[in-house]
Tab-separated table of C-alpha atoms in Angstrom:
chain	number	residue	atom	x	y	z
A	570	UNK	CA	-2.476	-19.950	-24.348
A	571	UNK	CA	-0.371	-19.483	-21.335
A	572	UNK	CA	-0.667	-21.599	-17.734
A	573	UNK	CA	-1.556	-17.999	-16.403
A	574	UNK	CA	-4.135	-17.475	-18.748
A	575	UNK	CA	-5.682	-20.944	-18.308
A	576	UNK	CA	-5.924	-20.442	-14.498
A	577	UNK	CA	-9.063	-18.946	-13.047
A	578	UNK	CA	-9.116	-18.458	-9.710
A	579	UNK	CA	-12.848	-19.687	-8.780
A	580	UNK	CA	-12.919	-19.205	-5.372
A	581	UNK	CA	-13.114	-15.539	-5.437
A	582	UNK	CA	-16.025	-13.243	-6.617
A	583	UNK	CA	-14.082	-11.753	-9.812
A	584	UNK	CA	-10.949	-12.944	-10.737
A	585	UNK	CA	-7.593	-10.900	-12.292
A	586	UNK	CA	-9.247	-10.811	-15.325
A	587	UNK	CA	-12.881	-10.338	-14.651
A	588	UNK	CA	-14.648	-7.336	-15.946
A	589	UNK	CA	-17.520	-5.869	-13.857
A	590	UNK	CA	-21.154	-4.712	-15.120
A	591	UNK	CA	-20.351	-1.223	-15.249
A	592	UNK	CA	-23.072	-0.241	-12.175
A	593	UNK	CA	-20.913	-2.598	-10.000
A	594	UNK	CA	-17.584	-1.599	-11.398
A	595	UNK	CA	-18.086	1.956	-10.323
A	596	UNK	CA	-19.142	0.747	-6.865
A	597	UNK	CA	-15.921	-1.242	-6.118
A	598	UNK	CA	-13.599	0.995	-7.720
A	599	UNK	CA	-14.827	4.098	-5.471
A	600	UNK	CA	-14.444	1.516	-2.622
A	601	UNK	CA	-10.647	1.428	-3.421
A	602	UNK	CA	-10.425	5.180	-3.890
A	603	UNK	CA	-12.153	5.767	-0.473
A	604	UNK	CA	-10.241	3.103	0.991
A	605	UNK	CA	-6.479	4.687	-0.127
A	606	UNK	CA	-7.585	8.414	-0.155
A	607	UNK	CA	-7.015	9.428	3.364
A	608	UNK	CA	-3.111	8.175	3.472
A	609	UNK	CA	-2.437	9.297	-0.076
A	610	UNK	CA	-3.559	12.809	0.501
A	611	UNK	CA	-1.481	12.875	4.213
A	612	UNK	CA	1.690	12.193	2.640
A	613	UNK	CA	1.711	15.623	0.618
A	614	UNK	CA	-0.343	17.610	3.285
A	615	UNK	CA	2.509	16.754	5.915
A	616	UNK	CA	5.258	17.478	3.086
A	617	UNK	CA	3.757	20.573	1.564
A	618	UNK	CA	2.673	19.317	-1.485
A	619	UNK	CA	-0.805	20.317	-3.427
A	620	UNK	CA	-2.886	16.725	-2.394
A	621	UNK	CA	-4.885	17.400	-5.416
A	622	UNK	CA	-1.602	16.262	-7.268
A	623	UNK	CA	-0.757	13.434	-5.183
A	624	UNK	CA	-4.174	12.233	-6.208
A	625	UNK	CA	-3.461	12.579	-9.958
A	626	UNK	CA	-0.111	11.107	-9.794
A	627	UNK	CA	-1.570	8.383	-7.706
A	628	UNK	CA	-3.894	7.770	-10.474
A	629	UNK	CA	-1.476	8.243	-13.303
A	630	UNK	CA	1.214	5.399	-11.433
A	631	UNK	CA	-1.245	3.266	-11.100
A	632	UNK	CA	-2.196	2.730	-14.318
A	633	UNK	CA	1.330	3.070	-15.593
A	634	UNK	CA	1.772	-0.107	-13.226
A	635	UNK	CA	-1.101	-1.905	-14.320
A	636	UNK	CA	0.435	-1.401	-18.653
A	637	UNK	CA	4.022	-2.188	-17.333
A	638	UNK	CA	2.816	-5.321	-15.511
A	639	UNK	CA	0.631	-6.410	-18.591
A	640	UNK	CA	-2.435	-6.122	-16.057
A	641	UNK	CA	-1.765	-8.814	-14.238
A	642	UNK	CA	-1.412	-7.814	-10.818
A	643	UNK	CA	-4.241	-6.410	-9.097
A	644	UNK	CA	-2.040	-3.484	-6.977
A	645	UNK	CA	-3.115	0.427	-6.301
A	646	UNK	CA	-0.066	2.592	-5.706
A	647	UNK	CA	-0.537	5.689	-3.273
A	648	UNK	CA	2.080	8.410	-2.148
A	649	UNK	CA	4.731	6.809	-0.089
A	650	UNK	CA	4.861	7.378	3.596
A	651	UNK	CA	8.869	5.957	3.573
A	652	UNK	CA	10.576	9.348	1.464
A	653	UNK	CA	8.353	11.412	4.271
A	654	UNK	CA	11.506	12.856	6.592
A	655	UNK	CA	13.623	13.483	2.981
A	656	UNK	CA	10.869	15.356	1.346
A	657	UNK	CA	10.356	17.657	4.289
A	658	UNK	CA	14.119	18.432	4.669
A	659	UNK	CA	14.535	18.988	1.156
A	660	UNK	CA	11.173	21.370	1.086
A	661	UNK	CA	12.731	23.371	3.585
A	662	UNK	CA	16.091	23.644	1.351
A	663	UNK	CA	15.467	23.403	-2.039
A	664	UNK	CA	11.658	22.753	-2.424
A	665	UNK	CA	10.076	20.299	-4.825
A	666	UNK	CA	12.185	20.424	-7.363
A	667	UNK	CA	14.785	18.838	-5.399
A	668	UNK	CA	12.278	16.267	-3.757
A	669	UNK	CA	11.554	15.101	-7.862
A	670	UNK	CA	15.235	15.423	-8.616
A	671	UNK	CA	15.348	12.856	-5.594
A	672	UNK	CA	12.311	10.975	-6.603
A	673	UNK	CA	13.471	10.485	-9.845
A	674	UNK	CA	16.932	9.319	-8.868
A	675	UNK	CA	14.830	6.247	-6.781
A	676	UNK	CA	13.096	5.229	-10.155
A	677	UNK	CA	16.229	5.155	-11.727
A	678	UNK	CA	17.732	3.098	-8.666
A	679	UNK	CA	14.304	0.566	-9.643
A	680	UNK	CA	14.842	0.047	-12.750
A	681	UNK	CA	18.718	-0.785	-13.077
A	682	UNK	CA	17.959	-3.403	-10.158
A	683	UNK	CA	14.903	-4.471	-12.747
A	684	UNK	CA	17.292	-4.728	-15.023
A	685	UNK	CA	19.812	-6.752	-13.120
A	686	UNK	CA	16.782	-9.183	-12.042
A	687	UNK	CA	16.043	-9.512	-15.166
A	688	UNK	CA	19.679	-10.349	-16.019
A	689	UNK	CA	20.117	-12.890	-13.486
A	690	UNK	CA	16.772	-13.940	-12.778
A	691	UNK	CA	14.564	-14.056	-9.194
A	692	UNK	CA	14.946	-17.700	-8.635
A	693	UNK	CA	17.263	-16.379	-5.091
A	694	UNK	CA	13.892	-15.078	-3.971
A	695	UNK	CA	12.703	-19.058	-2.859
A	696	UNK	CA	16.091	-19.603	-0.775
A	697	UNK	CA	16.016	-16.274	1.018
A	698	UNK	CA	11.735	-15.901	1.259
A	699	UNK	CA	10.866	-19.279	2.618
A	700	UNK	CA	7.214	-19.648	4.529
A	701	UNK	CA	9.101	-18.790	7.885
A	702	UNK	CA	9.980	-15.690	6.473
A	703	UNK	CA	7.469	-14.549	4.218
A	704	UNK	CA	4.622	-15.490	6.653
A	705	UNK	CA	6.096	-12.995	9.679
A	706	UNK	CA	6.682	-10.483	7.585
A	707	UNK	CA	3.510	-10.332	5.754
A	708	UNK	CA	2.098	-10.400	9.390
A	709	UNK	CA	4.613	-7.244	10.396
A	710	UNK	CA	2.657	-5.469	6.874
A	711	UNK	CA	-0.669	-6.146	8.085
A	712	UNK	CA	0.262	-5.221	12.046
A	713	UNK	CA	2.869	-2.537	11.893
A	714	UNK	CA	0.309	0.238	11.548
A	715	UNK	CA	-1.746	-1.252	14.121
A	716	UNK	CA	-0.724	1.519	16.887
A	717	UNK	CA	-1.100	4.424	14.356
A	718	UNK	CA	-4.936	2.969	13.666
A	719	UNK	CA	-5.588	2.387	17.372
A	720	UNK	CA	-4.244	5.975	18.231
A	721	UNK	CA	-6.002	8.096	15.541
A	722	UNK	CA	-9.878	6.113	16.998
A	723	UNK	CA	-8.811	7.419	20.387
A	724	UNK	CA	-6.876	10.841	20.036
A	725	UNK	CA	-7.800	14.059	19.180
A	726	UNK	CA	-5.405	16.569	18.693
A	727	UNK	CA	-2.945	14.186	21.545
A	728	UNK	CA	-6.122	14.227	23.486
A	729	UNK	CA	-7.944	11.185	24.753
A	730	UNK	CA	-11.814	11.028	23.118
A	731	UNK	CA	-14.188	9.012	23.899
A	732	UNK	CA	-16.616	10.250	21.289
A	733	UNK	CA	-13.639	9.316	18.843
A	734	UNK	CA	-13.626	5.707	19.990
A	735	UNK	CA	-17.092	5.418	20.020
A	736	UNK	CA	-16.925	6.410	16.134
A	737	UNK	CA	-14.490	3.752	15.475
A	738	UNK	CA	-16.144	1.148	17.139
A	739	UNK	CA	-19.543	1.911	15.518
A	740	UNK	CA	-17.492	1.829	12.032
A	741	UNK	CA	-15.983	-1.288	12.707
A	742	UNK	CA	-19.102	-2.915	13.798
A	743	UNK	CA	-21.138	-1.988	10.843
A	744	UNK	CA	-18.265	-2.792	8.349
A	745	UNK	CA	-18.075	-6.296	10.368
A	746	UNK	CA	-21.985	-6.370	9.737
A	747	UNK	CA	-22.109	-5.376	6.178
A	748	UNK	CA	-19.187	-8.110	5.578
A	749	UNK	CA	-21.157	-10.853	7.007
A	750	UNK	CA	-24.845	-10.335	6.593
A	751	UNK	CA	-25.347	-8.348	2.868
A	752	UNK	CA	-25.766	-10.520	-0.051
A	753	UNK	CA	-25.758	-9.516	-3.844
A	754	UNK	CA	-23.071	-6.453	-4.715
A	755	UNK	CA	-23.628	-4.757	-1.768
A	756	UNK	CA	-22.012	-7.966	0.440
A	757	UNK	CA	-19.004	-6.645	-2.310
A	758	UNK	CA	-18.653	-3.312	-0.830
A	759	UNK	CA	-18.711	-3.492	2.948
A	760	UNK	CA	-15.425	-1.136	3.132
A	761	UNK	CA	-17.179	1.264	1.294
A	762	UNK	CA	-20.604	1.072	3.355
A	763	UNK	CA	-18.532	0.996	6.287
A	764	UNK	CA	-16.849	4.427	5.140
A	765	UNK	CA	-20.020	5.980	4.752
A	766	UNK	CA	-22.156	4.723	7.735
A	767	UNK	CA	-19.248	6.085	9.668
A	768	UNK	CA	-18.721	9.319	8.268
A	769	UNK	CA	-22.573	9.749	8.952
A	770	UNK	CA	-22.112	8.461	12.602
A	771	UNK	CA	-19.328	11.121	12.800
A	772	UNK	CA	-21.700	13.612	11.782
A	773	UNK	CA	-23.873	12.884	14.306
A	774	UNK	CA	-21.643	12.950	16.823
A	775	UNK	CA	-20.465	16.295	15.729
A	776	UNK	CA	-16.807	15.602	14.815
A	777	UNK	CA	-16.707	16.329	10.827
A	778	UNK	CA	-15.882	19.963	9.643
A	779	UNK	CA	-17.988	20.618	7.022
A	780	UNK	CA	-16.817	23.993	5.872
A	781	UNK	CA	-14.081	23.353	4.404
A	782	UNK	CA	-16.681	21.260	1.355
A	783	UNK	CA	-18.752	24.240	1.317
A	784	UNK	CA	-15.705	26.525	0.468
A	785	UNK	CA	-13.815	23.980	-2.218
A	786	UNK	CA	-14.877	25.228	-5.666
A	787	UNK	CA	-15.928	22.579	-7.867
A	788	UNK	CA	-13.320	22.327	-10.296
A	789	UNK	CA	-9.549	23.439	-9.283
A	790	UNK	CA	-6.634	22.519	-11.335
A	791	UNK	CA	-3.531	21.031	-9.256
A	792	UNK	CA	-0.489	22.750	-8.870
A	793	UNK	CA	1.353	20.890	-11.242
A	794	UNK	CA	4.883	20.919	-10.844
A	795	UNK	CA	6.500	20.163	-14.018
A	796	UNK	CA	10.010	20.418	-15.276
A	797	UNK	CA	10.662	23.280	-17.819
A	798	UNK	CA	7.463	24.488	-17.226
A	799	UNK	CA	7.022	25.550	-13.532
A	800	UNK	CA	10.904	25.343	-13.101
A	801	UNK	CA	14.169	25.185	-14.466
A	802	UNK	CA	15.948	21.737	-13.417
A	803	UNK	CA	19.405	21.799	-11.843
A	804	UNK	CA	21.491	19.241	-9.855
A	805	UNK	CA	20.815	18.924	-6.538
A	806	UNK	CA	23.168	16.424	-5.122
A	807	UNK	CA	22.138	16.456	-1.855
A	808	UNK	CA	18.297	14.928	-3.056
A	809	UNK	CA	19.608	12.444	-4.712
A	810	UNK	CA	21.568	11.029	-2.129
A	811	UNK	CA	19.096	11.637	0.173
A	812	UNK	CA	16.409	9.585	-1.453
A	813	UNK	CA	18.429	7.187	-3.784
A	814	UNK	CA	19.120	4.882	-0.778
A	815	UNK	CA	15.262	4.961	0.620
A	816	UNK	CA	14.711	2.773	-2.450
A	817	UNK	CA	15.977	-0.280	-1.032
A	818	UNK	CA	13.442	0.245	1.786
A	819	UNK	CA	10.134	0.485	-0.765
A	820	UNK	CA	11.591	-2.328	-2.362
A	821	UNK	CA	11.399	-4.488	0.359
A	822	UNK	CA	7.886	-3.205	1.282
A	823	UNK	CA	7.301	-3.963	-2.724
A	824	UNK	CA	8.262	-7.524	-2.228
A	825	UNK	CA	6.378	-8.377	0.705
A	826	UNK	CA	2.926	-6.717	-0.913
A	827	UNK	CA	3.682	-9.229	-3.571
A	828	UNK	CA	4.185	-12.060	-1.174
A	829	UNK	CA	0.705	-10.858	-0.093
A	830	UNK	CA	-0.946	-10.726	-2.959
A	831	UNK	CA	0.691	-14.028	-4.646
A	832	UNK	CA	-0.595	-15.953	-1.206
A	833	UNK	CA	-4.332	-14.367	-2.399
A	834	UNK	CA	-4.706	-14.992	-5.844
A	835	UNK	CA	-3.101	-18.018	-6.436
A	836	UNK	CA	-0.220	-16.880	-8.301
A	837	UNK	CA	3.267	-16.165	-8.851
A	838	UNK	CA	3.997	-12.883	-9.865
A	839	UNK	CA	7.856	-13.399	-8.721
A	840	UNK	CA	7.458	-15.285	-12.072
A	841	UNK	CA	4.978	-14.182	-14.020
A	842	UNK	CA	5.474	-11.121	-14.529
A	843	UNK	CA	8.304	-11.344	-13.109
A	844	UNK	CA	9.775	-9.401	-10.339
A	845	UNK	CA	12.090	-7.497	-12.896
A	846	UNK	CA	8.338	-6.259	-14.611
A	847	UNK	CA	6.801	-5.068	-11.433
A	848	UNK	CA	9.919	-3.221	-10.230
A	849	UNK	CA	9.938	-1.440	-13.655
A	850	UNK	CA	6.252	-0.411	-13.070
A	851	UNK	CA	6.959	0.936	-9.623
A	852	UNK	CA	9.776	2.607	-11.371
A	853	UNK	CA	8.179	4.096	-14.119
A	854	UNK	CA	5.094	5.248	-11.697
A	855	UNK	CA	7.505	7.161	-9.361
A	856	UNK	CA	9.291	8.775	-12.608
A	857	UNK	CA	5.857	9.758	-13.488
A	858	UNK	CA	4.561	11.206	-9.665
A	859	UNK	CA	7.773	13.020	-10.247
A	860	UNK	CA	7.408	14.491	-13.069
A	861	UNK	CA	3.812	15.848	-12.870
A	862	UNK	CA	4.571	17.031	-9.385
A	863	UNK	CA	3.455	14.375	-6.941
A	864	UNK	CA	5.739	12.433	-4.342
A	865	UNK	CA	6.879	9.144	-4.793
A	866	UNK	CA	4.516	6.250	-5.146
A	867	UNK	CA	4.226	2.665	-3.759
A	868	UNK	CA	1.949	0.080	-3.436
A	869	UNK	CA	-1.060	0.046	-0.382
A	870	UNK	CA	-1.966	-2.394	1.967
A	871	UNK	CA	-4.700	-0.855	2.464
A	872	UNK	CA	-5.999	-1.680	-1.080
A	873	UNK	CA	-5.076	-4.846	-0.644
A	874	UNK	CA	-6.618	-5.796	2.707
A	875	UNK	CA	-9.922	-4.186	0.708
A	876	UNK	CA	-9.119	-7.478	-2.155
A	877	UNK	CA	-8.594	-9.779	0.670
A	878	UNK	CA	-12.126	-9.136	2.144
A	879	UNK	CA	-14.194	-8.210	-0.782
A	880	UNK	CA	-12.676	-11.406	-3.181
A	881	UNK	CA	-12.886	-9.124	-5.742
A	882	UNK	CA	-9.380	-9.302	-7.622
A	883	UNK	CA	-10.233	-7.690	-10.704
A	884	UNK	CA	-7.534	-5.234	-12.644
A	885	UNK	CA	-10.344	-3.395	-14.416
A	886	UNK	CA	-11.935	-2.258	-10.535
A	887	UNK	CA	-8.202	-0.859	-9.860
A	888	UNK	CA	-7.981	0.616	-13.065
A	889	UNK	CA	-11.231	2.398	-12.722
A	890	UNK	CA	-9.961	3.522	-8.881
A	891	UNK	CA	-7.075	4.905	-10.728
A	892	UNK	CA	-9.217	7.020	-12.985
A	893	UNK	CA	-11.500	8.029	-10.484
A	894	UNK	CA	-8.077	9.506	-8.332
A	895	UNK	CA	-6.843	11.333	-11.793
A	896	UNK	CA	-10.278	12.780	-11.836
A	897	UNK	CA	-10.993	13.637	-8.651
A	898	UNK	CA	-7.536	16.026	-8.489
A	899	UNK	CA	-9.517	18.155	-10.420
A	900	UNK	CA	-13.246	18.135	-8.601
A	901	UNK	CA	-12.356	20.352	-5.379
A	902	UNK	CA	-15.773	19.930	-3.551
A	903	UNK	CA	-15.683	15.778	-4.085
A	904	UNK	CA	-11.936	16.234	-3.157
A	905	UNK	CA	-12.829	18.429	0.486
A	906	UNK	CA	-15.309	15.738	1.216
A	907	UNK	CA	-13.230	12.957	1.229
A	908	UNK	CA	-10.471	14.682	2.964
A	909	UNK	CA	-13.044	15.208	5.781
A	910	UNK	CA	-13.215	11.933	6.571
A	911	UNK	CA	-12.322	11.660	10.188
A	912	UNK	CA	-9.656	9.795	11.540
A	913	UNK	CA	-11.667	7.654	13.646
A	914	UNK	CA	-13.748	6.840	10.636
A	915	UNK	CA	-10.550	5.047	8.807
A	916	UNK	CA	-9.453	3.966	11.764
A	917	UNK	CA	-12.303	2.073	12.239
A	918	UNK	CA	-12.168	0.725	8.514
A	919	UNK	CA	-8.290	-0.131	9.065
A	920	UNK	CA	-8.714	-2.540	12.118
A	921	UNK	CA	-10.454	-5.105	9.574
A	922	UNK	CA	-7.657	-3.855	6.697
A	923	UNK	CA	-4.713	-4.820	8.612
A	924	UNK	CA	-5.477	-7.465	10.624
A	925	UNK	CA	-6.666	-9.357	7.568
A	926	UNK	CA	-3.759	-8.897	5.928
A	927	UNK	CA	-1.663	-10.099	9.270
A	928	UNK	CA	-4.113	-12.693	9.269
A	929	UNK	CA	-2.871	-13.944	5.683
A	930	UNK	CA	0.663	-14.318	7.037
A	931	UNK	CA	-0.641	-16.672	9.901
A	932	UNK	CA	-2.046	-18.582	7.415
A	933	UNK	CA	1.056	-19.032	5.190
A	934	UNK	CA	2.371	-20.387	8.665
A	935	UNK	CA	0.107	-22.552	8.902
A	936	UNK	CA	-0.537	-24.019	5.498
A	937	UNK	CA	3.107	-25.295	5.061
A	938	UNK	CA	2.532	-26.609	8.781
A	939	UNK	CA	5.689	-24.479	10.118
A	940	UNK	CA	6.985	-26.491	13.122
A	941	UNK	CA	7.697	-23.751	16.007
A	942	UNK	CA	9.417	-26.398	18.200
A	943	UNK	CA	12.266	-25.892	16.440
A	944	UNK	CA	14.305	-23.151	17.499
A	945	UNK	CA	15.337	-21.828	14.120
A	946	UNK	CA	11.564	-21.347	12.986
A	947	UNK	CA	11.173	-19.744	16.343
A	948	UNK	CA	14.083	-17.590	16.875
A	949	UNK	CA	12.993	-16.071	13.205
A	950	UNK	CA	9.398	-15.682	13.837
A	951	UNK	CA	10.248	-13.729	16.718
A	952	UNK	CA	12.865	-11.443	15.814
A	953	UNK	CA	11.094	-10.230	12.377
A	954	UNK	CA	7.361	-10.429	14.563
A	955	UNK	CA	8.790	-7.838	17.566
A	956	UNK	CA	11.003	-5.930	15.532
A	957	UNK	CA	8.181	-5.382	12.780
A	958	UNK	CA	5.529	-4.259	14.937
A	959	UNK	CA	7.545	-2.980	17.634
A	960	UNK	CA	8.870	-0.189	15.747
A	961	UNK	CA	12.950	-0.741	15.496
A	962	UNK	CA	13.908	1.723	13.061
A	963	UNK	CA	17.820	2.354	11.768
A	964	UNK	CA	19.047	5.347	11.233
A	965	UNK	CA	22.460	6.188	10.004
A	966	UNK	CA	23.029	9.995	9.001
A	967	UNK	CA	19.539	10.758	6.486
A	968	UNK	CA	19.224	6.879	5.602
A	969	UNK	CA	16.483	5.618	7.171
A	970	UNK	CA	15.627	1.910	7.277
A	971	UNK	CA	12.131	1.413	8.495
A	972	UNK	CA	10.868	-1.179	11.060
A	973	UNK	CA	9.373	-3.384	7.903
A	974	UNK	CA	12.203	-3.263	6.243
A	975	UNK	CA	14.530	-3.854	9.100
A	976	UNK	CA	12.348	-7.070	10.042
A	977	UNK	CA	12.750	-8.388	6.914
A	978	UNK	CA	16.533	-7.880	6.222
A	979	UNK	CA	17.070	-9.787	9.998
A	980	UNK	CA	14.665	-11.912	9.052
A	981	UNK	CA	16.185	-13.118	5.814
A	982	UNK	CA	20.384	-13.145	7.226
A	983	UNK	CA	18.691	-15.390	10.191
A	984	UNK	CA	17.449	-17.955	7.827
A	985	UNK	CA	20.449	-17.703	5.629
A	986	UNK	CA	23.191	-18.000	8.629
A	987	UNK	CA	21.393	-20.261	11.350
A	988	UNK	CA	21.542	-23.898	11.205
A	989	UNK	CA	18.568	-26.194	10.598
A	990	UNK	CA	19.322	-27.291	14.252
A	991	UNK	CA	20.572	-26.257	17.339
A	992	UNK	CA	23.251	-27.789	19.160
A	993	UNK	CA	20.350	-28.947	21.709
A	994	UNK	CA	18.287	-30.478	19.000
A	995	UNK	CA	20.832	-32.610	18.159
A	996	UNK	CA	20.303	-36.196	18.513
């Protein structure tokens, strides 16, 4: 038996490997499904792709993720908000069968650097991710969103709403109340009580368009999108090198959700796995979006702030999200009712969501007892910290390197190039 097997993480509720009664497992895995739906289901809706199929292929990568990583890592992967400027281009060109061409290219891109990793091994990863790093960065993942949250609980339609704040607040208060006062399973699902106490607060305050339900039909196939079948493939150079690039960006995002979710379940999945495994599933899951039609794929914070809170780390309640998604692609009514889900409503859910997982990069600081006297700890801290949550973006022709990203690739040439003291430190 392996060390990973041996190890069973007993401060949580379930563990990797822990199997749920199936009344609870249902429970938690709709928890995750409410919890990822809103910005899965964006993505396409912005793009012009059927969200009924970004659900599906949500679905479908996640459990291809969950086989290719042996079901060791407990990560849900939801349509990609980085490929969002490519895939609207391209719609306006070429349509979607450039945008999979494009898609497809990026899994390839995944899976030769899987390859190489595997090759050479991810040993580097400790040199160029210390604590300084890792611990800013995760922060910049929990906090980078933070304006988009705060704006969608005050705006509607770019105009200030009070009745919108008041929503949010209400939701966070209750999800805050559910998370510290329930006992039993339903202390396990305060996201998901949270979701629904809101959305009935946002009923009441009038701000939830119900028609839409009444009009979805109950079952409605997806407009698949397949090769061969709904169109003829052909090269389209101009998605490919649109997109290839972009997957240096999810990669990055990739290996800071890990960071995340290593520093909450007690593990290494840099090494078990492997980094070389969980770039292949995030490979194989985009080649797979692609193929039936969806956009591109990546692992959610959101999902994971939901494991940070609940201490539920269980594969099998992300599995059963995953089938849930698959099946809800094809349930229209269940579909329109989630969609309704107002802004405010996540919003409210998402100021727990991200500032726990910011919260889990202070304490990465503070655990290896980071000393911020010195300059070099400081100087990195604040470059990825402002840069992360401030928004830099770089942009050369359609390559797009997002503020995350960007944070992290300063972040990491800082700690690599500065010296361990300054000139004035010297003795």
């Amino acid at each position: 038996m392996s060390e990973e097997k041996k190890f069973h993480n007993d401060s949580v509720v379930l563990d990797i490997h822990d199997r749920p009664t199936i009344g609870h497992w249902v429970g938690l895995s709709l928890q995750h499904l409410f919890t990822m739906f809103g910005a899965t289901v964006l993505v396409p809706i912005l793009v012009g792709i059927d969200p009924g199929i970004a659900l599906v292929s949500s679905g479908l990568g996640t459990l291809v993720y969950l086989i290719t990583t042996k079901g060791k890592i407990p990560a849900y992967l939801g349509s990609s908000f980085a490929f969002i400027a490519a895939m609207q281009m391209l719609m306006k060109t070429d349509g979607f069968p450039a945008i999979a061409q494009g898609a497809m290219t990026t899994a390839l891109v995944y899976l030769i650097v899987a390859w190489i990793i595997k090759k050479i091994g991810s040993a580097w990863l400790d040199k160029i991710l210390p604590p300084i790093v890792v611990g800013p960065v995760i922060m910049v993942i929990g906090l980078g969103l933070a304006a988009n949250a705060a704006n969608n609980a005050m705006f509607n339609q770019d105009n200030y709403d009070f009745k919108y704040l008041l929503v949010a607040l209400i939701t966070l208060g209750l999800t805050i109340f559910f998370n510290m006062f329930l006992r039993g399973f339903l202390g396990l699902l305060p996201i998901l009580l949270g979701i629904v106490s809101g959305y009935i607060v946002a009923l009441l305050f009038g701000i939830v368009d119900t028609q839409p339900i009444i009009d979805a039909p109950w079952f409605a196939l997806p407009n698949f999108e397949i090769p061969f079948v709904q169109y003829q493939p052909k090269l389209y150079i101009g998605a490919i090198t649109t997109m290839a690039p972009i997957a240096f960006v999810t990669m990055t995002e990739h290996i800071g959700h890990l960071m995340v979710l290593n520093k909450l379940t007690r593990r290494n999945f840099f090494e078990d796995p492997g980094l070389h495994r969980t770039l292949t599933g995030d490979g194989l899951a985009q080649l797979v979006a692609a193929f039936v039609g969806g956009p591109p794929v990546t692992s959610y914070g959101e999902n994971i702030g939901v494991l940070a809170i609940t201490r539920v780390h269980s594969v099998f309640v992300i599995g059963g999200a995953a089938v849930f998604a698959v099946v809800l692609g094809f349930v229209g009514k269940l579909s329109a009712l989630i969609l309704s889900i107002p802004g405010p409503v996540i919003s409210g859910i998402s100021f727990i969501l991200f500032g726990v997982i910011a919260a889990s990069g202070m304490k990465i600081l503070v655990e290896n007892k980071i000393d911020f006297d010195k300059k070099k700890n400081l100087l990195i801290a604040s470059v990825i910290l402002v840069v992360g949550i401030g928004g830099l973006v770089l942009e050369v022709g359609t390559f797009t390197l997002s503020a995350m990203a960007l944070a992290t690739v300063l972040g990491i040439i800082l700690n690599l190039i500065l010296p361990e003291t300054s000139r004035s430190e010297e003795n």
